[in-house]
Amino acid sequence: GVIYTIAPSNQDINTMWAGTDDGLIHITHDGGKTWSDITPKALTAWSKVSLIDAGRFDNNTAYTAVNRVRLDDYAPHIYRTHDGGKTWTKIVNGLPNDPINTVREDPLRKGLLYCGSERCVYFSLDDGDHWQPLRLNMPATSIRDLVVHENDLVLGTHGRGFWILDNMD
């Protein structure tokens, strides 16, 4: 496997999270000198850790989107940790049977998350416990990444360019 995603901490320059395309997640607290395997027990080989997002408000928080289509598993897989990866909680309530490619925490509003699937964008107001669609006028397309820039939500799609929801205040 290869390292597929790296997420530097937003609070501590020495903390980084890394995920691989063969289902492993590691963390370092010393700038990369040593790494600890903190892979959720539910992940198996051929699970692609497509994105890790380090928490904006807490150094021990991270969110990860896992894609398992190589295992013919088209279910959503998003995990959350608040204890540095010692325990992980699967947070997919309200999401349809659709692989997830990305998950991000809003940089200003604690508990507000966004995720992108193969067909749609979703949001959660309660730290991922419940998800709702955020489609508006967006066509059904694969969301590969997203970012919150100031008060705009910017989505990178596969084959359809960018989609921007501006002025989300």
CSV table of N, CA and C in Angstrom, one decimal:
chain,number,residue,atom,x,y,z
A,1,GLY,N,0.8,-1.2,0.0
A,1,GLY,CA,0.0,0.0,0.0
A,1,GLY,C,0.8,1.3,0.0
A,2,VAL,N,0.2,2.4,-0.2
A,2,VAL,CA,0.8,3.7,-0.2
A,2,VAL,C,0.1,4.6,0.8
A,3,ILE,N,0.8,5.6,1.2
A,3,ILE,CA,0.2,6.6,2.0
A,3,ILE,C,-0.7,7.4,1.1
A,4,TYR,N,-2.0,7.5,1.4
A,4,TYR,CA,-3.0,8.1,0.5
A,4,TYR,C,-3.4,9.4,1.0
A,5,THR,N,-3.3,9.7,2.3
A,5,THR,CA,-3.8,10.9,2.9
A,5,THR,C,-2.9,11.2,4.1
A,6,ILE,N,-2.6,12.5,4.3
A,6,ILE,CA,-1.9,13.0,5.5
A,6,ILE,C,-2.6,14.2,6.0
A,7,ALA,N,-2.8,14.2,7.3
A,7,ALA,CA,-3.5,15.3,7.9
A,7,ALA,C,-2.7,15.9,9.1
A,8,PRO,N,-2.1,17.0,8.9
A,8,PRO,CA,-1.4,17.7,10.0
A,8,PRO,C,-2.4,18.2,11.0
A,9,SER,N,-2.0,18.2,12.3
A,9,SER,CA,-2.8,18.8,13.3
A,9,SER,C,-3.0,20.3,13.1
A,10,ASN,N,-4.1,20.8,13.6
A,10,ASN,CA,-4.4,22.2,13.5
A,10,ASN,C,-3.9,22.9,14.8
A,11,GLN,N,-3.5,22.1,15.8
A,11,GLN,CA,-3.0,22.7,17.1
A,11,GLN,C,-1.6,22.4,17.4
A,12,ASP,N,-1.0,21.3,16.9
A,12,ASP,CA,0.3,20.9,17.3
A,12,ASP,C,1.2,20.5,16.1
A,13,ILE,N,2.2,21.2,15.8
A,13,ILE,CA,3.0,21.0,14.6
A,13,ILE,C,3.6,19.6,14.6
A,14,ASN,N,3.8,19.0,15.7
A,14,ASN,CA,4.4,17.6,15.8
A,14,ASN,C,3.4,16.5,15.6
A,15,THR,N,2.1,16.8,15.5
A,15,THR,CA,1.1,15.7,15.4
A,15,THR,C,0.6,15.7,13.9
A,16,MET,N,0.7,14.4,13.4
A,16,MET,CA,0.2,14.2,12.0
A,16,MET,C,-0.5,12.8,12.0
A,17,TRP,N,-1.6,12.8,11.2
A,17,TRP,CA,-2.3,11.5,10.9
A,17,TRP,C,-2.0,11.1,9.5
A,18,ALA,N,-1.9,9.8,9.3
A,18,ALA,CA,-1.7,9.3,7.9
A,18,ALA,C,-2.6,8.1,7.7
A,19,GLY,N,-3.1,8.0,6.5
A,19,GLY,CA,-3.9,6.8,6.1
A,19,GLY,C,-3.4,6.2,4.8
A,20,THR,N,-3.6,4.9,4.6
A,20,THR,CA,-3.1,4.3,3.5
A,20,THR,C,-4.2,3.7,2.6
A,21,ASP,N,-3.8,3.3,1.4
A,21,ASP,CA,-4.8,2.7,0.5
A,21,ASP,C,-5.0,1.2,0.8
A,22,ASP,N,-4.4,0.7,1.8
A,22,ASP,CA,-4.7,-0.7,2.2
A,22,ASP,C,-5.3,-0.7,3.6
A,23,GLY,N,-5.9,0.3,4.1
A,23,GLY,CA,-6.7,0.3,5.3
A,23,GLY,C,-6.0,0.6,6.6
A,24,LEU,N,-4.9,1.2,6.6
A,24,LEU,CA,-4.2,1.5,7.9
A,24,LEU,C,-4.2,3.0,8.2
A,25,ILE,N,-4.3,3.3,9.5
A,25,ILE,CA,-4.2,4.7,10.0
A,25,ILE,C,-3.1,4.7,11.1
A,26,HIS,N,-2.2,5.7,10.9
A,26,HIS,CA,-1.1,5.9,11.9
A,26,HIS,C,-1.1,7.4,12.4
A,27,ILE,N,-0.5,7.6,13.5
A,27,ILE,CA,-0.4,8.9,14.1
A,27,ILE,C,1.0,9.1,14.6
A,28,THR,N,1.5,10.3,14.5
A,28,THR,CA,2.8,10.7,15.2
A,28,THR,C,2.6,11.9,16.0
A,29,HIS,N,3.2,12.0,17.2
A,29,HIS,CA,3.2,13.1,18.1
A,29,HIS,C,4.6,13.8,18.2
A,30,ASP,N,5.5,13.3,17.4
A,30,ASP,CA,6.9,13.8,17.5
A,30,ASP,C,7.5,14.2,16.2
A,31,GLY,N,6.6,14.7,15.3
A,31,GLY,CA,7.1,15.2,14.0
A,31,GLY,C,7.5,14.1,13.1
A,32,GLY,N,7.1,12.9,13.3
A,32,GLY,CA,7.3,11.8,12.3
A,32,GLY,C,8.5,10.9,12.7
A,33,LYS,N,9.1,11.1,13.9
A,33,LYS,CA,10.1,10.2,14.3
A,33,LYS,C,9.6,8.8,14.7
A,34,THR,N,8.4,8.8,15.3
A,34,THR,CA,7.8,7.5,15.6
A,34,THR,C,6.3,7.6,15.3
A,35,TRP,N,5.8,6.4,14.9
A,35,TRP,CA,4.4,6.4,14.4
A,35,TRP,C,3.7,5.2,15.2
A,36,SER,N,2.4,5.4,15.5
A,36,SER,CA,1.6,4.4,16.2
A,36,SER,C,0.5,4.0,15.3
A,37,ASP,N,0.2,2.7,15.2
A,37,ASP,CA,-0.9,2.2,14.4
A,37,ASP,C,-2.2,2.4,15.2
A,38,ILE,N,-3.1,3.2,14.7
A,38,ILE,CA,-4.4,3.4,15.4
A,38,ILE,C,-5.5,3.0,14.5
A,39,THR,N,-5.4,2.1,13.7
A,39,THR,CA,-6.4,1.6,12.7
A,39,THR,C,-7.6,1.1,13.4
A,40,PRO,N,-8.8,1.6,13.0
A,40,PRO,CA,-10.0,1.1,13.6
A,40,PRO,C,-10.1,-0.4,13.3
A,41,LYS,N,-10.6,-1.2,14.3
A,41,LYS,CA,-10.7,-2.6,14.1
A,41,LYS,C,-11.6,-3.0,13.0
A,42,ALA,N,-12.5,-2.2,12.6
A,42,ALA,CA,-13.4,-2.6,11.5
A,42,ALA,C,-12.8,-2.5,10.1
A,43,LEU,N,-11.6,-1.8,10.0
A,43,LEU,CA,-11.0,-1.7,8.7
A,43,LEU,C,-10.2,-3.0,8.4
A,44,THR,N,-10.2,-3.4,7.1
A,44,THR,CA,-9.5,-4.6,6.7
A,44,THR,C,-8.7,-4.2,5.5
A,45,ALA,N,-7.9,-5.1,5.0
A,45,ALA,CA,-7.1,-4.9,3.8
A,45,ALA,C,-8.0,-4.6,2.7
A,46,TRP,N,-7.6,-3.8,1.7
A,46,TRP,CA,-8.3,-3.3,0.6
A,46,TRP,C,-9.3,-2.2,0.9
A,47,SER,N,-9.3,-1.7,2.2
A,47,SER,CA,-10.1,-0.5,2.5
A,47,SER,C,-9.2,0.7,2.2
A,48,LYS,N,-9.6,1.6,1.4
A,48,LYS,CA,-8.8,2.8,1.1
A,48,LYS,C,-9.2,3.9,2.1
A,49,VAL,N,-8.3,4.4,2.9
A,49,VAL,CA,-8.5,5.6,3.7
A,49,VAL,C,-8.3,6.8,2.8
A,50,SER,N,-9.5,7.2,2.2
A,50,SER,CA,-9.4,8.3,1.2
A,50,SER,C,-9.1,9.6,1.7
A,51,LEU,N,-9.5,9.9,3.0
A,51,LEU,CA,-9.1,11.2,3.5
A,51,LEU,C,-9.2,11.2,5.0
A,52,ILE,N,-8.3,11.8,5.7
A,52,ILE,CA,-8.3,12.1,7.1
A,52,ILE,C,-8.4,13.6,7.3
A,53,ASP,N,-9.2,14.1,8.2
A,53,ASP,CA,-9.3,15.5,8.5
A,53,ASP,C,-9.0,15.6,10.0
A,54,ALA,N,-7.9,16.3,10.3
A,54,ALA,CA,-7.6,16.5,11.7
A,54,ALA,C,-8.5,17.5,12.3
A,55,GLY,N,-9.0,17.3,13.5
A,55,GLY,CA,-9.9,18.2,14.2
A,55,GLY,C,-9.4,19.6,14.3
A,56,ARG,N,-10.3,20.6,14.1
A,56,ARG,CA,-10.0,22.0,14.1
A,56,ARG,C,-9.9,22.5,15.5
A,57,PHE,N,-10.6,21.8,16.5
A,57,PHE,CA,-10.8,22.4,17.8
A,57,PHE,C,-10.1,21.5,18.9
A,58,ASP,N,-9.6,20.4,18.5
A,58,ASP,CA,-9.0,19.4,19.5
A,58,ASP,C,-8.0,18.6,18.8
A,59,ASN,N,-6.8,18.5,19.4
A,59,ASN,CA,-5.7,17.8,18.8
A,59,ASN,C,-5.9,16.3,18.8
A,60,ASN,N,-6.8,15.7,19.6
A,60,ASN,CA,-7.1,14.3,19.6
A,60,ASN,C,-8.3,13.9,18.8
A,61,THR,N,-8.8,14.8,18.0
A,61,THR,CA,-10.0,14.6,17.2
A,61,THR,C,-9.6,14.4,15.7
A,62,ALA,N,-10.1,13.5,15.0
A,62,ALA,CA,-9.9,13.3,13.6
A,62,ALA,C,-11.2,12.6,13.0
A,63,TYR,N,-11.4,12.8,11.7
A,63,TYR,CA,-12.5,12.2,11.0
A,63,TYR,C,-11.8,11.6,9.8
A,64,THR,N,-12.3,10.4,9.4
A,64,THR,CA,-11.7,9.7,8.2
A,64,THR,C,-12.8,9.1,7.4
A,65,ALA,N,-12.7,9.3,6.1
A,65,ALA,CA,-13.5,8.7,5.1
A,65,ALA,C,-12.8,7.5,4.5
A,66,VAL,N,-13.6,6.4,4.4
A,66,VAL,CA,-13.0,5.1,4.0
A,66,VAL,C,-13.8,4.6,2.8
A,67,ASN,N,-13.1,4.3,1.7
A,67,ASN,CA,-13.8,3.8,0.5
A,67,ASN,C,-13.4,2.3,0.4
A,68,ARG,N,-14.5,1.4,0.3
A,68,ARG,CA,-14.2,0.0,0.2
A,68,ARG,C,-14.8,-0.6,-1.1
A,69,VAL,N,-14.8,0.1,-2.1
A,69,VAL,CA,-15.4,-0.4,-3.4
A,69,VAL,C,-14.6,-1.5,-4.0
A,70,ARG,N,-13.3,-1.6,-3.7
A,70,ARG,CA,-12.5,-2.7,-4.2
A,70,ARG,C,-12.9,-4.0,-3.5
A,71,LEU,N,-13.7,-4.0,-2.4
A,71,LEU,CA,-14.2,-5.2,-1.8
A,71,LEU,C,-15.7,-5.4,-2.1
A,72,ASP,N,-16.2,-4.7,-3.1
A,72,ASP,CA,-17.6,-4.7,-3.5
A,72,ASP,C,-18.5,-4.2,-2.4
A,73,ASP,N,-18.0,-3.3,-1.6
A,73,ASP,CA,-18.7,-2.8,-0.4
A,73,ASP,C,-19.0,-1.3,-0.8
A,74,TYR,N,-20.3,-1.0,-1.1
A,74,TYR,CA,-20.7,0.3,-1.5
A,74,TYR,C,-21.4,1.1,-0.4
A,75,ALA,N,-21.2,0.6,0.8
A,75,ALA,CA,-21.8,1.3,2.0
A,75,ALA,C,-20.9,2.5,2.4
A,76,PRO,N,-21.5,3.5,3.1
A,76,PRO,CA,-20.7,4.6,3.5
A,76,PRO,C,-19.9,4.2,4.7
A,77,HIS,N,-18.7,4.8,4.8
A,77,HIS,CA,-17.8,4.5,6.0
A,77,HIS,C,-17.1,5.8,6.3
A,78,ILE,N,-17.5,6.3,7.5
A,78,ILE,CA,-16.9,7.5,8.1
A,78,ILE,C,-16.7,7.2,9.5
A,79,TYR,N,-15.5,7.5,10.0
A,79,TYR,CA,-15.1,7.2,11.4
A,79,TYR,C,-14.7,8.5,12.1
A,80,ARG,N,-14.9,8.6,13.4
A,80,ARG,CA,-14.5,9.7,14.2
A,80,ARG,C,-13.8,9.3,15.5
A,81,THR,N,-12.8,10.0,15.8
A,81,THR,CA,-12.1,9.7,17.1
A,81,THR,C,-12.0,11.0,17.9
A,82,HIS,N,-12.1,11.0,19.2
A,82,HIS,CA,-11.9,12.1,20.0
A,82,HIS,C,-10.8,11.8,21.1
A,83,ASP,N,-10.2,10.7,20.9
A,83,ASP,CA,-9.1,10.3,21.9
A,83,ASP,C,-7.8,9.9,21.2
A,84,GLY,N,-7.5,10.5,20.1
A,84,GLY,CA,-6.2,10.3,19.4
A,84,GLY,C,-6.2,8.9,18.7
A,85,GLY,N,-7.3,8.3,18.4
A,85,GLY,CA,-7.3,7.1,17.7
A,85,GLY,C,-7.4,5.8,18.6
A,86,LYS,N,-7.5,6.0,19.9
A,86,LYS,CA,-7.7,4.8,20.8
A,86,LYS,C,-9.0,4.1,20.5
A,87,THR,N,-10.0,4.9,20.3
A,87,THR,CA,-11.3,4.4,19.9
A,87,THR,C,-11.9,5.2,18.7
A,88,TRP,N,-12.6,4.5,17.9
A,88,TRP,CA,-13.3,5.1,16.7
A,88,TRP,C,-14.7,4.8,16.7
A,89,THR,N,-15.5,5.7,16.3
A,89,THR,CA,-17.0,5.6,16.2
A,89,THR,C,-17.4,5.7,14.7
A,90,LYS,N,-18.1,4.8,14.2
A,90,LYS,CA,-18.6,4.9,12.8
A,90,LYS,C,-19.8,5.9,12.8
A,91,ILE,N,-19.8,6.9,11.9
A,91,ILE,CA,-20.8,7.9,11.9
A,91,ILE,C,-21.4,8.0,10.6
A,92,VAL,N,-22.5,7.2,10.3
A,92,VAL,CA,-23.1,7.2,9.0
A,92,VAL,C,-24.6,7.3,9.0
A,93,ASN,N,-25.2,7.6,10.2
A,93,ASN,CA,-26.6,7.6,10.3
A,93,ASN,C,-27.2,8.7,9.4
A,94,GLY,N,-28.1,8.3,8.5
A,94,GLY,CA,-28.8,9.2,7.5
A,94,GLY,C,-28.1,9.2,6.1
A,95,LEU,N,-27.0,8.5,6.0
A,95,LEU,CA,-26.4,8.4,4.7
A,95,LEU,C,-26.9,7.2,3.9
A,96,PRO,N,-27.1,7.3,2.6
A,96,PRO,CA,-27.5,6.2,1.8
A,96,PRO,C,-26.4,5.2,1.5
A,97,ASN,N,-26.7,4.1,0.9
A,97,ASN,CA,-25.7,3.2,0.5
A,97,ASN,C,-24.9,3.7,-0.7
A,98,ASP,N,-23.9,4.5,-0.4
A,98,ASP,CA,-23.1,5.2,-1.4
A,98,ASP,C,-21.7,5.4,-0.8
A,99,PRO,N,-20.6,5.0,-1.5
A,99,PRO,CA,-19.3,5.2,-1.0
A,99,PRO,C,-18.9,6.7,-0.7
A,100,ILE,N,-18.2,6.9,0.4
A,100,ILE,CA,-17.8,8.2,0.8
A,100,ILE,C,-16.3,8.4,0.4
A,101,ASN,N,-16.0,9.6,-0.2
A,101,ASN,CA,-14.7,9.9,-0.6
A,101,ASN,C,-14.0,11.0,0.3
A,102,THR,N,-14.8,11.8,1.0
A,102,THR,CA,-14.2,12.9,1.8
A,102,THR,C,-15.1,13.3,2.9
A,103,VAL,N,-14.4,13.8,4.0
A,103,VAL,CA,-15.1,14.3,5.1
A,103,VAL,C,-14.3,15.5,5.7
A,104,ARG,N,-15.0,16.5,6.1
A,104,ARG,CA,-14.3,17.7,6.6
A,104,ARG,C,-15.1,18.3,7.7
A,105,GLU,N,-14.3,18.8,8.7
A,105,GLU,CA,-14.9,19.6,9.8
A,105,GLU,C,-14.9,21.1,9.5
A,106,ASP,N,-16.0,21.8,9.7
A,106,ASP,CA,-16.0,23.2,9.5
A,106,ASP,C,-15.0,23.9,10.4
A,107,PRO,N,-14.2,24.8,9.9
A,107,PRO,CA,-13.2,25.4,10.7
A,107,PRO,C,-13.7,26.4,11.8
A,108,LEU,N,-14.9,26.9,11.6
A,108,LEU,CA,-15.5,27.9,12.6
A,108,LEU,C,-16.6,27.4,13.4
A,109,ARG,N,-17.3,26.4,13.0
A,109,ARG,CA,-18.5,25.9,13.7
A,109,ARG,C,-18.3,24.5,14.2
A,110,LYS,N,-18.0,24.3,15.5
A,110,LYS,CA,-17.7,23.0,16.1
A,110,LYS,C,-19.0,22.1,15.9
A,111,GLY,N,-18.8,20.9,15.5
A,111,GLY,CA,-19.9,20.0,15.3
A,111,GLY,C,-20.4,20.0,13.9
A,112,LEU,N,-20.1,20.9,13.1
A,112,LEU,CA,-20.6,21.0,11.7
A,112,LEU,C,-19.6,20.2,10.8
A,113,LEU,N,-20.1,19.2,10.2
A,113,LEU,CA,-19.2,18.4,9.3
A,113,LEU,C,-19.9,18.3,7.9
A,114,TYR,N,-19.0,18.1,6.9
A,114,TYR,CA,-19.5,17.9,5.5
A,114,TYR,C,-18.8,16.6,5.0
A,115,CYS,N,-19.5,15.9,4.1
A,115,CYS,CA,-18.9,14.7,3.5
A,115,CYS,C,-19.4,14.7,2.0
A,116,GLY,N,-18.6,14.1,1.2
A,116,GLY,CA,-18.9,13.9,-0.2
A,116,GLY,C,-18.9,12.4,-0.6
A,117,SER,N,-19.9,12.0,-1.3
A,117,SER,CA,-20.0,10.7,-1.7
A,117,SER,C,-19.8,10.6,-3.3
A,118,GLU,N,-20.2,9.4,-3.8
A,118,GLU,CA,-20.1,9.2,-5.3
A,118,GLU,C,-21.2,10.0,-6.0
A,119,ARG,N,-22.2,10.5,-5.2
A,119,ARG,CA,-23.4,11.1,-5.9
A,119,ARG,C,-23.8,12.5,-5.3
A,120,CYS,N,-23.4,12.8,-4.1
A,120,CYS,CA,-24.0,13.9,-3.4
A,120,CYS,C,-23.1,14.5,-2.3
A,121,VAL,N,-23.4,15.6,-1.7
A,121,VAL,CA,-22.8,16.2,-0.6
A,121,VAL,C,-23.8,16.1,0.6
A,122,TYR,N,-23.3,15.9,1.8
A,122,TYR,CA,-24.1,15.8,3.0
A,122,TYR,C,-23.5,16.7,4.1
A,123,PHE,N,-24.3,17.0,5.1
A,123,PHE,CA,-23.8,17.8,6.2
A,123,PHE,C,-24.4,17.2,7.5
A,124,SER,N,-23.7,17.5,8.6
A,124,SER,CA,-24.1,17.1,9.9
A,124,SER,C,-23.9,18.3,10.9
A,125,LEU,N,-24.9,18.5,11.7
A,125,LEU,CA,-24.9,19.6,12.7
A,125,LEU,C,-24.5,19.1,14.0
A,126,ASP,N,-24.3,17.7,14.2
A,126,ASP,CA,-24.1,17.1,15.5
A,126,ASP,C,-22.9,16.2,15.5
A,127,ASP,N,-21.8,16.7,14.9
A,127,ASP,CA,-20.5,16.0,14.9
A,127,ASP,C,-20.6,14.6,14.2
A,128,GLY,N,-21.5,14.5,13.2
A,128,GLY,CA,-21.6,13.3,12.4
A,128,GLY,C,-22.6,12.2,12.9
A,129,ASP,N,-23.3,12.5,14.0
A,129,ASP,CA,-24.3,11.6,14.5
A,129,ASP,C,-25.4,11.4,13.6
A,130,HIS,N,-25.8,12.5,12.8
A,130,HIS,CA,-26.9,12.4,11.8
A,130,HIS,C,-26.5,13.3,10.6
A,131,TRP,N,-26.8,12.7,9.4
A,131,TRP,CA,-26.4,13.4,8.2
A,131,TRP,C,-27.6,13.8,7.4
A,132,GLN,N,-27.6,14.9,6.6
A,132,GLN,CA,-28.6,15.3,5.7
A,132,GLN,C,-28.0,15.7,4.4
A,133,PRO,N,-28.8,15.5,3.3
A,133,PRO,CA,-28.3,15.9,2.0
A,133,PRO,C,-28.2,17.4,1.8
A,134,LEU,N,-27.2,17.8,1.0
A,134,LEU,CA,-27.0,19.2,0.7
A,134,LEU,C,-26.9,19.3,-0.8
A,135,ARG,N,-27.9,19.0,-1.5
A,135,ARG,CA,-27.8,18.9,-3.0
A,135,ARG,C,-28.1,20.2,-3.7
A,136,LEU,N,-29.1,21.0,-3.3
A,136,LEU,CA,-29.5,22.2,-4.0
A,136,LEU,C,-29.6,22.0,-5.5
A,137,ASN,N,-28.8,22.7,-6.3
A,137,ASN,CA,-28.9,22.6,-7.8
A,137,ASN,C,-27.7,21.8,-8.3
A,138,MET,N,-27.0,21.0,-7.5
A,138,MET,CA,-25.9,20.3,-7.9
A,138,MET,C,-26.3,19.0,-8.6
A,139,PRO,N,-25.7,18.7,-9.7
A,139,PRO,CA,-26.0,17.4,-10.3
A,139,PRO,C,-25.4,16.2,-9.5
A,140,ALA,N,-25.9,15.0,-9.8
A,140,ALA,CA,-25.3,13.8,-9.2
A,140,ALA,C,-24.0,13.6,-9.8
A,141,THR,N,-22.9,13.7,-9.0
A,141,THR,CA,-21.6,13.5,-9.4
A,141,THR,C,-20.7,13.1,-8.2
A,142,SER,N,-19.6,12.5,-8.5
A,142,SER,CA,-18.6,12.1,-7.5
A,142,SER,C,-17.9,13.3,-6.9
A,143,ILE,N,-18.0,13.4,-5.6
A,143,ILE,CA,-17.3,14.5,-4.8
A,143,ILE,C,-16.0,13.9,-4.4
A,144,ARG,N,-14.9,14.4,-4.8
A,144,ARG,CA,-13.6,13.9,-4.5
A,144,ARG,C,-13.0,14.6,-3.3
A,145,ASP,N,-13.3,15.9,-3.1
A,145,ASP,CA,-12.7,16.6,-2.0
A,145,ASP,C,-13.6,17.8,-1.8
A,146,LEU,N,-13.5,18.4,-0.6
A,146,LEU,CA,-14.2,19.6,-0.3
A,146,LEU,C,-13.4,20.4,0.7
A,147,VAL,N,-13.7,21.7,0.7
A,147,VAL,CA,-13.0,22.6,1.7
A,147,VAL,C,-13.9,23.7,2.0
A,148,VAL,N,-13.8,24.2,3.3
A,148,VAL,CA,-14.6,25.4,3.7
A,148,VAL,C,-13.5,26.5,3.6
A,149,HIS,N,-13.8,27.5,2.8
A,149,HIS,CA,-13.0,28.7,2.6
A,149,HIS,C,-13.8,29.9,3.1
A,150,GLU,N,-13.4,30.5,4.2
A,150,GLU,CA,-14.1,31.6,4.8
A,150,GLU,C,-15.6,31.1,5.0
A,151,ASN,N,-16.5,31.7,4.3
A,151,ASN,CA,-17.9,31.3,4.5
A,151,ASN,C,-18.4,30.6,3.2
A,152,ASP,N,-17.6,30.0,2.4
A,152,ASP,CA,-17.9,29.3,1.2
A,152,ASP,C,-17.6,27.8,1.3
A,153,LEU,N,-18.4,26.9,0.8
A,153,LEU,CA,-18.1,25.5,0.7
A,153,LEU,C,-17.7,25.2,-0.7
A,154,VAL,N,-16.5,24.7,-0.9
A,154,VAL,CA,-16.0,24.5,-2.3
A,154,VAL,C,-15.8,23.0,-2.5
A,155,LEU,N,-16.4,22.4,-3.5
A,155,LEU,CA,-16.3,21.0,-3.8
A,155,LEU,C,-15.6,20.7,-5.1
A,156,GLY,N,-14.7,19.8,-5.0
A,156,GLY,CA,-14.0,19.3,-6.2
A,156,GLY,C,-14.6,18.0,-6.6
A,157,THR,N,-15.1,17.9,-7.9
A,157,THR,CA,-15.8,16.8,-8.4
A,157,THR,C,-15.0,16.0,-9.3
A,158,HIS,N,-15.4,14.8,-9.7
A,158,HIS,CA,-14.7,14.0,-10.7
A,158,HIS,C,-15.4,14.2,-12.0
A,159,GLY,N,-14.8,15.0,-12.9
A,159,GLY,CA,-15.3,15.2,-14.2
A,159,GLY,C,-16.3,16.4,-14.4
A,160,ARG,N,-16.7,17.1,-13.4
A,160,ARG,CA,-17.6,18.2,-13.5
A,160,ARG,C,-17.1,19.5,-13.0
A,161,GLY,N,-15.8,19.5,-12.6
A,161,GLY,CA,-15.2,20.7,-12.1
A,161,GLY,C,-15.5,21.0,-10.7
A,162,PHE,N,-15.7,22.3,-10.4
A,162,PHE,CA,-15.9,22.8,-9.0
A,162,PHE,C,-17.3,23.2,-8.8
A,163,TRP,N,-17.8,23.1,-7.6
A,163,TRP,CA,-19.1,23.6,-7.2
A,163,TRP,C,-18.9,24.4,-6.0
A,164,ILE,N,-19.4,25.6,-5.9
A,164,ILE,CA,-19.2,26.5,-4.8
A,164,ILE,C,-20.6,26.9,-4.2
A,165,LEU,N,-20.8,26.7,-2.9
A,165,LEU,CA,-21.9,27.2,-2.2
A,165,LEU,C,-21.4,28.4,-1.4
A,166,ASP,N,-21.7,29.6,-1.9
A,166,ASP,CA,-21.1,30.8,-1.2
A,166,ASP,C,-22.0,31.4,-0.2
A,167,ASN,N,-21.4,32.2,0.7
A,167,ASN,CA,-22.1,32.9,1.7
A,167,ASN,C,-23.0,32.0,2.6
A,168,MET,N,-22.4,31.0,3.2
A,168,MET,CA,-23.1,30.1,4.0
A,168,MET,C,-23.5,30.6,5.4
A,169,ASP,N,-23.3,31.9,5.6
A,169,ASP,CA,-23.7,32.5,7.0
A,169,ASP,C,-25.1,32.3,7.3
